[in-house]
Tab-separated table of C-alpha atoms in Angstrom:
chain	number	residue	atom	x	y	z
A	221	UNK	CA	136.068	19.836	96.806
A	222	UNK	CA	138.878	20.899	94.276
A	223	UNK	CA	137.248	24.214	92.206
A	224	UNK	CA	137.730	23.805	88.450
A	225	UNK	CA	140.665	25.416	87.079
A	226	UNK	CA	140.103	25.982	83.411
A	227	UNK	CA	137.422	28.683	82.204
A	228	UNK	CA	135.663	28.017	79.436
A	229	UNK	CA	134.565	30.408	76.713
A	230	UNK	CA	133.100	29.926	72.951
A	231	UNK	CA	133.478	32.403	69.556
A	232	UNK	CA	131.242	32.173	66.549
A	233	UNK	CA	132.742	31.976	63.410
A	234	UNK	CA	133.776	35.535	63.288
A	235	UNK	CA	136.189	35.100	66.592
A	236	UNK	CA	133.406	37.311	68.611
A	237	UNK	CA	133.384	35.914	72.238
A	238	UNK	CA	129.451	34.804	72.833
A	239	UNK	CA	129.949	33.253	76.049
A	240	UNK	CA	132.348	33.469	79.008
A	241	UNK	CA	131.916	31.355	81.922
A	242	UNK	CA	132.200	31.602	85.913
A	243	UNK	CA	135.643	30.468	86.156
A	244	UNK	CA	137.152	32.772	83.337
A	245	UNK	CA	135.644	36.128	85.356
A	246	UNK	CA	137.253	34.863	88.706
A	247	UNK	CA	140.512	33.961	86.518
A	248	UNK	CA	140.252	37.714	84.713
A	249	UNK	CA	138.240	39.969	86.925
A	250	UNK	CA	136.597	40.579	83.720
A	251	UNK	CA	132.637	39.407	83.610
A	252	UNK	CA	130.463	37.834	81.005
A	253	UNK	CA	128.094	41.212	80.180
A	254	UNK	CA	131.540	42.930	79.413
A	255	UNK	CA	133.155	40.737	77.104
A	256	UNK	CA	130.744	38.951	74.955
A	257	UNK	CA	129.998	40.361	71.641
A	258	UNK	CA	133.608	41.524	71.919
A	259	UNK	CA	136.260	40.400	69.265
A	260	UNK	CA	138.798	37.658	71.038
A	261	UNK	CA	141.774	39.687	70.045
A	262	UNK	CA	140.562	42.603	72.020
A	263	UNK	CA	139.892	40.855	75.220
A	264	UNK	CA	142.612	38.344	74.409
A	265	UNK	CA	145.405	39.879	73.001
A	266	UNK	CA	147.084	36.466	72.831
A	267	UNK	CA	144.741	35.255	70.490
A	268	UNK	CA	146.454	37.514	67.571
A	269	UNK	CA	149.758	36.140	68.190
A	270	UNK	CA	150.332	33.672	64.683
A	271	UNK	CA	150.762	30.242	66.445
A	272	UNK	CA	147.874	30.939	68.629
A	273	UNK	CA	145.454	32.565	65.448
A	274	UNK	CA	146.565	30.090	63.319
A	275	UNK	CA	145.309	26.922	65.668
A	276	UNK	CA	141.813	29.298	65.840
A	277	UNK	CA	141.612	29.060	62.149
A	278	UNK	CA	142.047	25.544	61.726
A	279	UNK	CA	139.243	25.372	64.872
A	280	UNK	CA	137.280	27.288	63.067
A	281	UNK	CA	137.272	24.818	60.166
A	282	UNK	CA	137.314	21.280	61.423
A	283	UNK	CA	134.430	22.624	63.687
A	284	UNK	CA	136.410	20.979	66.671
A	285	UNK	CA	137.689	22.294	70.047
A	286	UNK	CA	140.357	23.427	71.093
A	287	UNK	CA	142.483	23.233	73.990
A	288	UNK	CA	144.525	26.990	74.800
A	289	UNK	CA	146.207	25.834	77.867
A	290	UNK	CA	149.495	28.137	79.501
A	291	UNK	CA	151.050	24.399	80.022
A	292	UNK	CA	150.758	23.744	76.350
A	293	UNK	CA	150.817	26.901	74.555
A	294	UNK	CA	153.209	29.407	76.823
């Protein structure tokens, strides 16, 4: 079987990381204890960058999801 690629994680309103799943710690060597309850930006640095903040925001406020994919988004 083909392992899932994409890691899934989810932010409350405030942009602080509450979950982080299996695939994201393989991806980052970084597990789910250490980086929930921390701010995206600090454990994504990426996430600060305008383009990438600004599609957050509007996230954020349509209550949608979002899609942050290095295909799509560089």
């Amino acid at each position: 079987t083909m392992s899932r690629r994409i890691g899934v994680l989810t932010t409350g309103p405030d942009l602080v990381i509450r979950s982080w799943d299996g695939v994201l710690e393989r991806m980052t060597g970084r597990v789910a204890s250490e980086v929930c309850g921390q701010p995206l930006e600090l454990v994504v640095p990426r996430a600060a960058v305008p383009g990438i903040a600004d599609l957050l925001q509007a996230t954020l406020v349509s209550g949608g999801a979002t899609v942050l994919a290095p295909a799509i988004h560089h």
